[in-house]
Amino acid sequence: MNLSWLDDFQALAATGNFSRAAEDRHMTQPAFSRRIRALEEWLGAELFDRSSQPARLTEAGEWFRQVAQGLLAQVARLPGEAQTIAEAGASTLKFAATHALSFTFLPGWLRGLESRLPVGPVQLVSDVMPRCEALLQASKVHFVLSHAHAGTPGALDAAGYPSITVGHDTLVPVSAADARGHALHTLASGSAPLLAYSAESGLGHLLLQVMGERIAALHLPVLFTAHLASVLKTMALDGRGIAWLPVTLVAGELAQGRLQRAAPADWDLVLDIRLFRDLRALGRAPEAFWAAVP
């Protein structure tokens, strides 16, 4: 049997009109009629009473309507089921992570996990937070690693995706050091240039939601905007202004004195580092990894 005959059958069953059904199936009426007849011959039963207009389903036709719907529904599920079965035996862990965490937190975190469990091969997509969220929602990755704040639920929280806190980070307002080793720009000056995150930045979204009003009240001139913390770090090191940057990204520069705190600690934003997982069953390797992550 040709599976496309099922669609032919449903088109004719819906209208009882051979001409209209043939048009819906983008073929001539004689060709369409031959396909319906071929289906009936394969089944060994008449499916339509052609003595009436419009044609009506026979008793066998009524039975086959239910069968056809079930078969088409099962066929539609086959690609997803095949993918699930294939992934169940796959050992590659698929991650999406924001840019900042991809080359700061993630490598060391995985190295620490490897000391007590077999991680295996890893596939990483590094992108902005909205794209990482979309990849998980489309089941293109098993996990998303991102910054988060308890008071600011994100899209994955709202959709009920399970998550585990695997670390912590802090956004700190920093500036390049002057010749005396002090911050070149400070919030206390009231006119320091601001190096800001763009709207698509996950860190920028968290900073805006939690501290946006306080920062806006300072009326700092925005000198530069980017969605990558690493770009803002380069601009801050160049002495261009103040940027709120994750400690995981600037710990070395702070220790060396190349960057300095530009404000007291009450301007810091403490964040969680969270691992989100897909809602569906992940397969043996990803499920084992999820179960082993603290």
PDB file of C-alpha atoms in Angstrom:
ATOM      1  CA  MET A   1       0.000   0.000   0.000  1.00  0.00           C
ATOM      2  CA  ASN A   2       1.138   3.521  -0.813  1.00  0.00           C
ATOM      3  CA  LEU A   3       0.874   5.729   2.294  1.00  0.00           C
ATOM      4  CA  SER A   4      -0.274   8.646   0.162  1.00  0.00           C
ATOM      5  CA  TRP A   5      -3.461   6.663  -0.541  1.00  0.00           C
ATOM      6  CA  LEU A   6      -4.474   7.388   3.059  1.00  0.00           C
ATOM      7  CA  ASP A   7      -4.442  11.128   2.338  1.00  0.00           C
ATOM      8  CA  ASP A   8      -6.408  10.487  -0.865  1.00  0.00           C
ATOM      9  CA  PHE A   9      -8.983   8.521   1.106  1.00  0.00           C
ATOM     10  CA  GLN A  10      -9.352  11.250   3.735  1.00  0.00           C
ATOM     11  CA  ALA A  11      -9.750  13.960   1.088  1.00  0.00           C
ATOM     12  CA  LEU A  12     -12.597  12.041  -0.590  1.00  0.00           C
ATOM     13  CA  ALA A  13     -14.191  11.020   2.707  1.00  0.00           C
ATOM     14  CA  ALA A  14     -14.343  14.692   3.719  1.00  0.00           C
ATOM     15  CA  THR A  15     -16.308  15.842   0.650  1.00  0.00           C
ATOM     16  CA  GLY A  16     -17.629  12.812  -1.211  1.00  0.00           C
ATOM     17  CA  ASN A  17     -16.778  14.712  -4.384  1.00  0.00           C
ATOM     18  CA  PHE A  18     -14.150  13.136  -6.660  1.00  0.00           C
ATOM     19  CA  SER A  19     -13.435  16.351  -8.570  1.00  0.00           C
ATOM     20  CA  ARG A  20     -12.958  18.483  -5.478  1.00  0.00           C
ATOM     21  CA  ALA A  21     -10.888  15.836  -3.713  1.00  0.00           C
ATOM     22  CA  ALA A  22      -8.668  15.431  -6.800  1.00  0.00           C
ATOM     23  CA  GLU A  23      -8.153  19.200  -6.867  1.00  0.00           C
ATOM     24  CA  ASP A  24      -7.241  19.208  -3.170  1.00  0.00           C
ATOM     25  CA  ARG A  25      -4.687  16.474  -3.861  1.00  0.00           C
ATOM     26  CA  HIS A  26      -3.299  18.344  -6.884  1.00  0.00           C
ATOM     27  CA  MET A  27      -4.025  15.710  -9.526  1.00  0.00           C
ATOM     28  CA  THR A  28      -6.494  15.002 -12.293  1.00  0.00           C
ATOM     29  CA  GLN A  29      -9.772  13.299 -11.436  1.00  0.00           C
ATOM     30  CA  PRO A  30      -9.000  10.135 -13.484  1.00  0.00           C
ATOM     31  CA  ALA A  31      -5.644   9.744 -11.737  1.00  0.00           C
ATOM     32  CA  PHE A  32      -7.279  10.334  -8.359  1.00  0.00           C
ATOM     33  CA  SER A  33     -10.038   7.813  -9.066  1.00  0.00           C
ATOM     34  CA  ARG A  34      -7.436   5.180 -10.032  1.00  0.00           C
ATOM     35  CA  ARG A  35      -5.637   5.701  -6.715  1.00  0.00           C
ATOM     36  CA  ILE A  36      -8.870   5.267  -4.728  1.00  0.00           C
ATOM     37  CA  ARG A  37      -9.651   2.130  -6.720  1.00  0.00           C
ATOM     38  CA  ALA A  38      -6.128   0.808  -6.096  1.00  0.00           C
ATOM     39  CA  LEU A  39      -6.631   1.286  -2.349  1.00  0.00           C
ATOM     40  CA  GLU A  40      -9.942  -0.576  -2.477  1.00  0.00           C
ATOM     41  CA  GLU A  41      -8.388  -3.407  -4.465  1.00  0.00           C
ATOM     42  CA  TRP A  42      -5.523  -3.667  -1.960  1.00  0.00           C
ATOM     43  CA  LEU A  43      -8.019  -3.871   0.909  1.00  0.00           C
ATOM     44  CA  GLY A  44     -10.388  -6.130  -1.000  1.00  0.00           C
ATOM     45  CA  ALA A  45     -13.429  -4.000  -0.106  1.00  0.00           C
ATOM     46  CA  GLU A  46     -15.437  -1.091  -1.539  1.00  0.00           C
ATOM     47  CA  LEU A  47     -14.897   2.009   0.574  1.00  0.00           C
ATOM     48  CA  PHE A  48     -17.296   4.377  -1.201  1.00  0.00           C
ATOM     49  CA  ASP A  49     -20.850   4.016  -2.501  1.00  0.00           C
ATOM     50  CA  ARG A  50     -20.568   5.713  -5.889  1.00  0.00           C
ATOM     51  CA  SER A  51     -24.301   5.336  -6.695  1.00  0.00           C
ATOM     52  CA  SER A  52     -25.111   8.513  -4.757  1.00  0.00           C
ATOM     53  CA  GLN A  53     -23.890  12.051  -5.097  1.00  0.00           C
ATOM     54  CA  PRO A  54     -21.903  12.921  -3.119  1.00  0.00           C
ATOM     55  CA  ALA A  55     -20.292   9.514  -2.712  1.00  0.00           C
ATOM     56  CA  ARG A  56     -20.858   8.029   0.712  1.00  0.00           C
ATOM     57  CA  LEU A  57     -18.668   5.803   2.839  1.00  0.00           C
ATOM     58  CA  THR A  58     -19.656   2.166   2.934  1.00  0.00           C
ATOM     59  CA  GLU A  59     -19.618   0.258   6.192  1.00  0.00           C
ATOM     60  CA  ALA A  60     -16.064  -0.811   5.377  1.00  0.00           C
ATOM     61  CA  GLY A  61     -15.261   2.817   4.559  1.00  0.00           C
ATOM     62  CA  GLU A  62     -16.465   3.999   7.973  1.00  0.00           C
ATOM     63  CA  TRP A  63     -14.247   1.412   9.615  1.00  0.00           C
ATOM     64  CA  PHE A  64     -11.270   2.364   7.466  1.00  0.00           C
ATOM     65  CA  ARG A  65     -11.699   6.080   8.276  1.00  0.00           C
ATOM     66  CA  GLN A  66     -10.753   5.360  11.897  1.00  0.00           C
ATOM     67  CA  VAL A  67      -7.931   3.074  10.805  1.00  0.00           C
ATOM     68  CA  ALA A  68      -6.546   5.684   8.395  1.00  0.00           C
ATOM     69  CA  GLN A  69      -6.549   8.415  11.050  1.00  0.00           C
ATOM     70  CA  GLY A  70      -4.663   6.167  13.428  1.00  0.00           C
ATOM     71  CA  LEU A  71      -2.125   5.163  10.797  1.00  0.00           C
ATOM     72  CA  LEU A  72      -1.446   8.759   9.764  1.00  0.00           C
ATOM     73  CA  ALA A  73      -1.034   9.815  13.383  1.00  0.00           C
ATOM     74  CA  GLN A  74       1.409   6.966  13.953  1.00  0.00           C
ATOM     75  CA  VAL A  75       3.390   7.862  10.836  1.00  0.00           C
ATOM     76  CA  ALA A  76       3.611  11.500  11.993  1.00  0.00           C
ATOM     77  CA  ARG A  77       5.125  10.346  15.303  1.00  0.00           C
ATOM     78  CA  LEU A  78       7.760   8.116  13.718  1.00  0.00           C
ATOM     79  CA  PRO A  79      10.510  10.753  13.141  1.00  0.00           C
ATOM     80  CA  GLY A  80      10.348  11.983  16.740  1.00  0.00           C
ATOM     81  CA  GLU A  81      10.296   8.450  18.136  1.00  0.00           C
ATOM     82  CA  ALA A  82      13.200   7.422  15.926  1.00  0.00           C
ATOM     83  CA  GLN A  83      15.195  10.459  17.084  1.00  0.00           C
ATOM     84  CA  THR A  84      14.457   9.657  20.729  1.00  0.00           C
ATOM     85  CA  ILE A  85      15.594   6.044  20.290  1.00  0.00           C
ATOM     86  CA  ALA A  86      18.746   7.140  18.465  1.00  0.00           C
ATOM     87  CA  GLU A  87      19.591   9.702  21.137  1.00  0.00           C
ATOM     88  CA  ALA A  88      18.920   7.200  23.913  1.00  0.00           C
ATOM     89  CA  GLY A  89      22.008   5.307  22.861  1.00  0.00           C
ATOM     90  CA  ALA A  90      24.120   8.358  22.055  1.00  0.00           C
ATOM     91  CA  SER A  91      26.890   9.325  24.475  1.00  0.00           C
ATOM     92  CA  THR A  92      27.396  12.953  23.385  1.00  0.00           C
ATOM     93  CA  LEU A  93      26.146  15.560  25.865  1.00  0.00           C
ATOM     94  CA  LYS A  94      24.674  18.585  24.088  1.00  0.00           C
ATOM     95  CA  PHE A  95      25.030  21.910  25.917  1.00  0.00           C
ATOM     96  CA  ALA A  96      24.106  25.482  25.151  1.00  0.00           C
ATOM     97  CA  ALA A  97      25.760  28.127  27.308  1.00  0.00           C
ATOM     98  CA  THR A  98      25.949  31.883  27.327  1.00  0.00           C
ATOM     99  CA  HIS A  99      29.170  33.331  25.968  1.00  0.00           C
ATOM    100  CA  ALA A 100      30.497  34.476  29.352  1.00  0.00           C
ATOM    101  CA  LEU A 101      30.121  31.051  30.963  1.00  0.00           C
ATOM    102  CA  SER A 102      31.347  29.138  27.900  1.00  0.00           C
ATOM    103  CA  PHE A 103      34.953  30.195  28.343  1.00  0.00           C
ATOM    104  CA  THR A 104      35.051  31.000  32.078  1.00  0.00           C
ATOM    105  CA  PHE A 105      32.995  28.660  34.266  1.00  0.00           C
ATOM    106  CA  LEU A 106      32.186  25.741  31.943  1.00  0.00           C
ATOM    107  CA  PRO A 107      35.683  24.323  31.291  1.00  0.00           C
ATOM    108  CA  GLY A 108      36.658  24.128  34.968  1.00  0.00           C
ATOM    109  CA  TRP A 109      33.239  22.857  36.012  1.00  0.00           C
ATOM    110  CA  LEU A 110      33.396  19.995  33.510  1.00  0.00           C
ATOM    111  CA  ARG A 111      36.948  19.198  34.548  1.00  0.00           C
ATOM    112  CA  GLY A 112      35.821  18.926  38.160  1.00  0.00           C
ATOM    113  CA  LEU A 113      32.943  16.631  37.200  1.00  0.00           C
ATOM    114  CA  GLU A 114      35.268  14.401  35.186  1.00  0.00           C
ATOM    115  CA  SER A 115      37.192  13.599  38.356  1.00  0.00           C
ATOM    116  CA  ARG A 116      34.228  11.622  39.704  1.00  0.00           C
ATOM    117  CA  LEU A 117      32.082  10.620  36.700  1.00  0.00           C
ATOM    118  CA  PRO A 118      32.628   9.761  33.025  1.00  0.00           C
ATOM    119  CA  VAL A 119      31.456  12.855  31.148  1.00  0.00           C
ATOM    120  CA  GLY A 120      32.252  11.588  27.639  1.00  0.00           C
ATOM    121  CA  PRO A 121      32.107  13.754  24.500  1.00  0.00           C
ATOM    122  CA  VAL A 122      30.503  17.195  24.777  1.00  0.00           C
ATOM    123  CA  GLN A 123      28.929  19.339  22.053  1.00  0.00           C
ATOM    124  CA  LEU A 124      28.642  23.030  22.970  1.00  0.00           C
ATOM    125  CA  VAL A 125      26.701  25.874  21.396  1.00  0.00           C
ATOM    126  CA  SER A 126      27.782  29.271  22.771  1.00  0.00           C
ATOM    127  CA  ASP A 127      25.223  32.010  22.192  1.00  0.00           C
ATOM    128  CA  VAL A 128      23.132  34.759  23.761  1.00  0.00           C
ATOM    129  CA  MET A 129      20.583  33.705  26.371  1.00  0.00           C
ATOM    130  CA  PRO A 130      17.422  33.954  24.188  1.00  0.00           C
ATOM    131  CA  ARG A 131      19.024  31.663  21.610  1.00  0.00           C
ATOM    132  CA  CYS A 132      20.137  29.175  24.288  1.00  0.00           C
ATOM    133  CA  GLU A 133      16.585  29.111  25.654  1.00  0.00           C
ATOM    134  CA  ALA A 134      15.168  28.528  22.173  1.00  0.00           C
ATOM    135  CA  LEU A 135      17.549  25.616  21.570  1.00  0.00           C
ATOM    136  CA  LEU A 136      16.412  23.875  24.757  1.00  0.00           C
ATOM    137  CA  GLN A 137      12.737  24.556  24.074  1.00  0.00           C
ATOM    138  CA  ALA A 138      13.182  22.973  20.637  1.00  0.00           C
ATOM    139  CA  SER A 139      15.019  19.992  22.222  1.00  0.00           C
ATOM    140  CA  LYS A 140      18.114  20.753  20.135  1.00  0.00           C
ATOM    141  CA  VAL A 141      20.305  20.485  23.244  1.00  0.00           C
ATOM    142  CA  HIS A 142      20.076  18.493  26.472  1.00  0.00           C
ATOM    143  CA  PHE A 143      21.174  21.258  28.841  1.00  0.00           C
ATOM    144  CA  VAL A 144      21.518  25.039  29.133  1.00  0.00           C
ATOM    145  CA  LEU A 145      24.076  26.655  31.444  1.00  0.00           C
ATOM    146  CA  SER A 146      23.311  30.249  32.336  1.00  0.00           C
ATOM    147  CA  HIS A 147      23.341  32.925  34.996  1.00  0.00           C
ATOM    148  CA  ALA A 148      20.121  33.298  36.972  1.00  0.00           C
ATOM    149  CA  HIS A 149      18.645  35.279  39.856  1.00  0.00           C
ATOM    150  CA  ALA A 150      16.000  34.006  42.251  1.00  0.00           C
ATOM    151  CA  GLY A 151      14.046  37.248  42.061  1.00  0.00           C
ATOM    152  CA  THR A 152      13.987  37.335  38.265  1.00  0.00           C
ATOM    153  CA  PRO A 153      12.529  34.136  36.752  1.00  0.00           C
ATOM    154  CA  GLY A 154      13.500  33.603  33.128  1.00  0.00           C
ATOM    155  CA  ALA A 155      11.704  31.981  30.221  1.00  0.00           C
ATOM    156  CA  LEU A 156      12.897  28.498  31.170  1.00  0.00           C
ATOM    157  CA  ASP A 157      11.750  28.956  34.777  1.00  0.00           C
ATOM    158  CA  ALA A 158       8.341  30.127  33.594  1.00  0.00           C
ATOM    159  CA  ALA A 159       8.026  27.101  31.301  1.00  0.00           C
ATOM    160  CA  GLY A 160       8.793  24.687  34.138  1.00  0.00           C
ATOM    161  CA  TYR A 161      12.198  23.443  32.976  1.00  0.00           C
ATOM    162  CA  PRO A 162      14.020  21.690  35.853  1.00  0.00           C
ATOM    163  CA  SER A 163      17.276  23.289  36.969  1.00  0.00           C
ATOM    164  CA  ILE A 164      20.122  22.803  39.432  1.00  0.00           C
ATOM    165  CA  THR A 165      22.347  25.511  40.889  1.00  0.00           C
ATOM    166  CA  VAL A 166      25.923  24.457  40.056  1.00  0.00           C
ATOM    167  CA  GLY A 167      27.804  27.590  41.037  1.00  0.00           C
ATOM    168  CA  HIS A 168      27.676  31.267  41.872  1.00  0.00           C
ATOM    169  CA  ASP A 169      28.944  34.472  40.289  1.00  0.00           C
ATOM    170  CA  THR A 170      28.800  38.198  40.986  1.00  0.00           C
ATOM    171  CA  LEU A 171      28.371  41.157  38.654  1.00  0.00           C
ATOM    172  CA  VAL A 172      30.752  43.839  39.886  1.00  0.00           C
ATOM    173  CA  PRO A 173      30.979  47.449  38.638  1.00  0.00           C
ATOM    174  CA  VAL A 174      34.588  47.863  37.506  1.00  0.00           C
ATOM    175  CA  SER A 175      36.805  50.426  35.845  1.00  0.00           C
ATOM    176  CA  ALA A 176      40.348  50.535  34.585  1.00  0.00           C
ATOM    177  CA  ALA A 177      42.982  51.661  37.107  1.00  0.00           C
ATOM    178  CA  ASP A 178      44.574  55.080  36.950  1.00  0.00           C
ATOM    179  CA  ALA A 179      48.272  55.775  37.418  1.00  0.00           C
ATOM    180  CA  ARG A 180      47.923  55.525  41.207  1.00  0.00           C
ATOM    181  CA  GLY A 181      46.153  52.184  41.049  1.00  0.00           C
ATOM    182  CA  HIS A 182      42.723  53.610  41.860  1.00  0.00           C
ATOM    183  CA  ALA A 183      39.566  53.285  39.787  1.00  0.00           C
ATOM    184  CA  LEU A 184      39.711  55.646  36.828  1.00  0.00           C
ATOM    185  CA  HIS A 185      35.909  56.021  36.931  1.00  0.00           C
ATOM    186  CA  THR A 186      33.612  55.649  39.940  1.00  0.00           C
ATOM    187  CA  LEU A 187      29.870  55.772  40.461  1.00  0.00           C
ATOM    188  CA  ALA A 188      30.455  58.405  43.129  1.00  0.00           C
ATOM    189  CA  SER A 189      31.592  60.874  40.481  1.00  0.00           C
ATOM    190  CA  GLY A 190      28.058  60.966  39.085  1.00  0.00           C
ATOM    191  CA  SER A 191      29.228  61.388  35.507  1.00  0.00           C
ATOM    192  CA  ALA A 192      31.197  58.247  34.730  1.00  0.00           C
ATOM    193  CA  PRO A 193      30.591  56.787  31.247  1.00  0.00           C
ATOM    194  CA  LEU A 194      28.557  53.574  31.321  1.00  0.00           C
ATOM    195  CA  LEU A 195      29.488  50.508  29.285  1.00  0.00           C
ATOM    196  CA  ALA A 196      26.085  48.840  28.965  1.00  0.00           C
ATOM    197  CA  TYR A 197      24.675  45.489  27.904  1.00  0.00           C
ATOM    198  CA  SER A 198      22.351  45.308  24.893  1.00  0.00           C
ATOM    199  CA  ALA A 199      18.760  44.096  25.204  1.00  0.00           C
ATOM    200  CA  GLU A 200      19.589  40.564  23.995  1.00  0.00           C
ATOM    201  CA  SER A 201      22.166  39.986  26.732  1.00  0.00           C
ATOM    202  CA  GLY A 202      21.144  37.595  29.515  1.00  0.00           C
ATOM    203  CA  LEU A 203      23.402  39.373  32.010  1.00  0.00           C
ATOM    204  CA  GLY A 204      22.017  42.705  30.889  1.00  0.00           C
ATOM    205  CA  HIS A 205      18.459  41.481  31.451  1.00  0.00           C
ATOM    206  CA  LEU A 206      19.254  40.348  35.005  1.00  0.00           C
ATOM    207  CA  LEU A 207      21.068  43.590  35.808  1.00  0.00           C
ATOM    208  CA  LEU A 208      18.185  45.657  34.436  1.00  0.00           C
ATOM    209  CA  GLN A 209      15.522  43.702  36.320  1.00  0.00           C
ATOM    210  CA  VAL A 210      17.266  43.767  39.685  1.00  0.00           C
ATOM    211  CA  MET A 211      19.236  47.022  39.693  1.00  0.00           C
ATOM    212  CA  GLY A 212      17.920  48.927  36.705  1.00  0.00           C
ATOM    213  CA  GLU A 213      16.138  51.653  38.689  1.00  0.00           C
ATOM    214  CA  ARG A 214      19.154  52.314  40.916  1.00  0.00           C
ATOM    215  CA  ILE A 215      21.481  52.582  37.948  1.00  0.00           C
ATOM    216  CA  ALA A 216      19.043  54.741  35.962  1.00  0.00           C
ATOM    217  CA  ALA A 217      18.806  57.155  38.903  1.00  0.00           C
ATOM    218  CA  LEU A 218      22.516  57.913  38.486  1.00  0.00           C
ATOM    219  CA  HIS A 219      21.876  59.322  34.976  1.00  0.00           C
ATOM    220  CA  LEU A 220      25.181  57.976  33.692  1.00  0.00           C
ATOM    221  CA  PRO A 221      25.891  58.689  30.013  1.00  0.00           C
ATOM    222  CA  VAL A 222      25.938  55.451  27.988  1.00  0.00           C
ATOM    223  CA  LEU A 223      29.167  55.456  26.017  1.00  0.00           C
ATOM    224  CA  PHE A 224      29.090  51.943  24.541  1.00  0.00           C
ATOM    225  CA  THR A 225      26.654  49.018  24.267  1.00  0.00           C
ATOM    226  CA  ALA A 226      27.318  45.341  23.501  1.00  0.00           C
ATOM    227  CA  HIS A 227      25.769  41.976  24.322  1.00  0.00           C
ATOM    228  CA  LEU A 228      29.070  40.258  25.172  1.00  0.00           C
ATOM    229  CA  ALA A 229      30.596  40.761  28.614  1.00  0.00           C
ATOM    230  CA  SER A 230      34.010  40.056  27.089  1.00  0.00           C
ATOM    231  CA  VAL A 231      33.620  43.073  24.788  1.00  0.00           C
ATOM    232  CA  LEU A 232      32.620  45.320  27.688  1.00  0.00           C
ATOM    233  CA  LYS A 233      35.635  44.005  29.602  1.00  0.00           C
ATOM    234  CA  THR A 234      37.947  45.092  26.765  1.00  0.00           C
ATOM    235  CA  MET A 235      36.383  48.556  26.754  1.00  0.00           C
ATOM    236  CA  ALA A 236      36.677  48.833  30.534  1.00  0.00           C
ATOM    237  CA  LEU A 237      40.364  47.852  30.415  1.00  0.00           C
ATOM    238  CA  ASP A 238      40.829  50.575  27.804  1.00  0.00           C
ATOM    239  CA  GLY A 239      39.580  53.123  30.336  1.00  0.00           C
ATOM    240  CA  ARG A 240      36.375  53.901  28.485  1.00  0.00           C
ATOM    241  CA  GLY A 241      33.983  53.668  31.454  1.00  0.00           C
ATOM    242  CA  ILE A 242      32.296  51.474  34.064  1.00  0.00           C
ATOM    243  CA  ALA A 243      30.894  48.023  33.305  1.00  0.00           C
ATOM    244  CA  TRP A 244      29.136  45.457  35.492  1.00  0.00           C
ATOM    245  CA  LEU A 245      31.173  42.333  34.758  1.00  0.00           C
ATOM    246  CA  PRO A 246      31.056  38.789  36.189  1.00  0.00           C
ATOM    247  CA  VAL A 247      33.827  37.957  38.647  1.00  0.00           C
ATOM    248  CA  THR A 248      34.363  34.673  36.779  1.00  0.00           C
ATOM    249  CA  LEU A 249      35.454  36.810  33.820  1.00  0.00           C
ATOM    250  CA  VAL A 250      37.552  39.497  35.549  1.00  0.00           C
ATOM    251  CA  ALA A 251      39.011  37.795  38.634  1.00  0.00           C
ATOM    252  CA  GLY A 252      42.505  37.830  37.108  1.00  0.00           C
ATOM    253  CA  GLU A 253      42.375  41.505  36.174  1.00  0.00           C
ATOM    254  CA  LEU A 254      41.064  42.452  39.631  1.00  0.00           C
ATOM    255  CA  ALA A 255      43.861  40.467  41.288  1.00  0.00           C
ATOM    256  CA  GLN A 256      46.453  42.148  39.056  1.00  0.00           C
ATOM    257  CA  GLY A 257      45.032  45.604  39.727  1.00  0.00           C
ATOM    258  CA  ARG A 258      44.311  46.238  36.037  1.00  0.00           C
ATOM    259  CA  LEU A 259      40.634  46.597  36.925  1.00  0.00           C
ATOM    260  CA  GLN A 260      39.336  48.215  40.088  1.00  0.00           C
ATOM    261  CA  ARG A 261      35.982  48.227  41.806  1.00  0.00           C
ATOM    262  CA  ALA A 262      34.105  51.356  40.788  1.00  0.00           C
ATOM    263  CA  ALA A 263      31.584  51.292  43.659  1.00  0.00           C
ATOM    264  CA  PRO A 264      31.021  49.769  47.123  1.00  0.00           C
ATOM    265  CA  ALA A 265      29.890  46.146  47.467  1.00  0.00           C
ATOM    266  CA  ASP A 266      26.211  47.124  47.772  1.00  0.00           C
ATOM    267  CA  TRP A 267      26.323  47.739  44.003  1.00  0.00           C
ATOM    268  CA  ASP A 268      27.310  44.111  43.355  1.00  0.00           C
ATOM    269  CA  LEU A 269      24.717  41.682  41.965  1.00  0.00           C
ATOM    270  CA  VAL A 270      25.077  38.120  43.271  1.00  0.00           C
ATOM    271  CA  LEU A 271      23.909  35.503  40.758  1.00  0.00           C
ATOM    272  CA  ASP A 272      23.443  31.754  40.576  1.00  0.00           C
ATOM    273  CA  ILE A 273      24.882  29.643  37.792  1.00  0.00           C
ATOM    274  CA  ARG A 274      22.136  27.229  36.825  1.00  0.00           C
ATOM    275  CA  LEU A 275      21.990  24.096  34.701  1.00  0.00           C
ATOM    276  CA  PHE A 276      18.618  23.636  32.981  1.00  0.00           C
ATOM    277  CA  ARG A 277      17.578  20.354  31.364  1.00  0.00           C
ATOM    278  CA  ASP A 278      15.095  19.375  28.685  1.00  0.00           C
ATOM    279  CA  LEU A 279      11.624  18.355  29.843  1.00  0.00           C
ATOM    280  CA  ARG A 280      11.616  15.111  27.871  1.00  0.00           C
ATOM    281  CA  ALA A 281      13.608  11.941  28.560  1.00  0.00           C
ATOM    282  CA  LEU A 282      17.204  12.596  27.533  1.00  0.00           C
ATOM    283  CA  GLY A 283      18.692   9.159  26.925  1.00  0.00           C
ATOM    284  CA  ARG A 284      21.097   7.137  29.026  1.00  0.00           C
ATOM    285  CA  ALA A 285      24.203   9.338  28.962  1.00  0.00           C
ATOM    286  CA  PRO A 286      22.483  12.709  29.574  1.00  0.00           C
ATOM    287  CA  GLU A 287      20.208  11.227  32.246  1.00  0.00           C
ATOM    288  CA  ALA A 288      23.200   9.690  34.029  1.00  0.00           C
ATOM    289  CA  PHE A 289      25.011  13.037  33.847  1.00  0.00           C
ATOM    290  CA  TRP A 290      21.986  14.912  35.253  1.00  0.00           C
ATOM    291  CA  ALA A 291      21.647  12.437  38.123  1.00  0.00           C
ATOM    292  CA  ALA A 292      25.326  12.846  39.028  1.00  0.00           C
ATOM    293  CA  VAL A 293      25.467  16.664  38.982  1.00  0.00           C
ATOM    294  CA  PRO A 294      25.160  18.041  42.538  1.00  0.00           C
TER     295      PRO A 294
END
